């Protein structure tokens, strides 16, 4: 594994160099922040993300129909 020099100076912890001394409350706060960020991104880009998911998952389209492939 390549060692990355983080601005925080941390060199131990979990694989992503998350400080292993976080309290459960600190970890939960980060999870809540990530959930909120995901919700805000989804709210703004919902239609575009749905189109991208559809595009990435469709492997074959029947050109004889106009029905969506899902």
CSV table of C-alpha atoms in Angstrom, one decimal:
chain,number,residue,atom,x,y,z
A,1,UNK,CA,0.0,0.0,0.0
A,2,UNK,CA,1.3,3.4,-0.9
A,3,UNK,CA,1.6,5.9,2.0
A,4,UNK,CA,0.0,9.2,1.3
A,5,UNK,CA,1.1,12.3,3.1
A,6,UNK,CA,-2.1,13.8,4.5
A,7,UNK,CA,-2.2,17.5,5.5
A,8,UNK,CA,-3.5,16.4,8.9
A,9,UNK,CA,-0.3,14.5,9.6
A,10,UNK,CA,-2.2,11.3,10.5
A,11,UNK,CA,-0.3,8.1,9.7
A,12,UNK,CA,-2.5,5.5,11.5
A,13,UNK,CA,-6.1,4.6,11.7
A,14,UNK,CA,-8.4,2.9,9.2
A,15,UNK,CA,-7.4,2.5,5.5
A,16,UNK,CA,-8.5,6.0,4.6
A,17,UNK,CA,-6.5,7.4,7.5
A,18,UNK,CA,-9.6,8.2,9.5
A,19,UNK,CA,-8.4,9.0,13.0
A,20,UNK,CA,-8.8,5.8,15.0
A,21,UNK,CA,-9.5,7.8,18.2
A,22,UNK,CA,-12.8,9.3,17.0
A,23,UNK,CA,-15.6,8.9,19.5
A,24,UNK,CA,-18.8,7.2,18.3
A,25,UNK,CA,-20.4,10.6,18.4
A,26,UNK,CA,-17.8,12.0,16.0
A,27,UNK,CA,-18.1,9.1,13.6
A,28,UNK,CA,-21.9,9.5,13.7
A,29,UNK,CA,-21.6,13.2,12.9
A,30,UNK,CA,-19.5,12.4,9.8
A,31,UNK,CA,-22.0,9.8,8.7
A,32,UNK,CA,-24.9,12.3,9.2
A,33,UNK,CA,-22.9,14.9,7.1
A,34,UNK,CA,-22.3,12.4,4.3
A,35,UNK,CA,-26.0,11.4,4.3
A,36,UNK,CA,-27.0,15.1,4.1
A,37,UNK,CA,-24.5,15.7,1.3
A,38,UNK,CA,-25.9,12.7,-0.6
A,39,UNK,CA,-29.5,13.9,-0.2
A,40,UNK,CA,-28.6,17.5,-1.4
A,41,UNK,CA,-26.7,16.1,-4.4
A,42,UNK,CA,-29.6,13.8,-5.3
A,43,UNK,CA,-32.1,16.6,-4.9
A,44,UNK,CA,-30.2,18.8,-7.3
A,45,UNK,CA,-29.1,16.2,-9.9
A,46,UNK,CA,-32.0,13.6,-9.6
A,47,UNK,CA,-33.1,13.6,-13.2
A,48,UNK,CA,-29.6,13.6,-14.6
A,49,UNK,CA,-28.5,10.9,-12.2
A,50,UNK,CA,-31.5,8.7,-13.1
A,51,UNK,CA,-30.7,9.1,-16.8
A,52,UNK,CA,-27.0,8.2,-16.1
A,53,UNK,CA,-28.0,5.1,-14.0
A,54,UNK,CA,-30.4,4.0,-16.8
A,55,UNK,CA,-27.7,4.6,-19.5
A,56,UNK,CA,-25.1,2.6,-17.4
A,57,UNK,CA,-27.5,-0.3,-16.8
A,58,UNK,CA,-29.2,-0.8,-20.2
A,59,UNK,CA,-27.3,-3.4,-22.2
A,60,UNK,CA,-29.8,-3.8,-25.1
A,61,UNK,CA,-32.7,-1.8,-26.4
A,62,UNK,CA,-35.5,-3.2,-28.6
A,63,UNK,CA,-35.8,-0.5,-31.3
A,64,UNK,CA,-39.2,-1.8,-32.3
A,65,UNK,CA,-40.8,-0.4,-29.2
A,66,UNK,CA,-40.9,3.0,-27.4
A,67,UNK,CA,-41.4,1.4,-24.0
A,68,UNK,CA,-38.6,2.2,-21.6
A,69,UNK,CA,-36.2,-0.7,-20.9
A,70,UNK,CA,-37.1,-0.9,-17.2
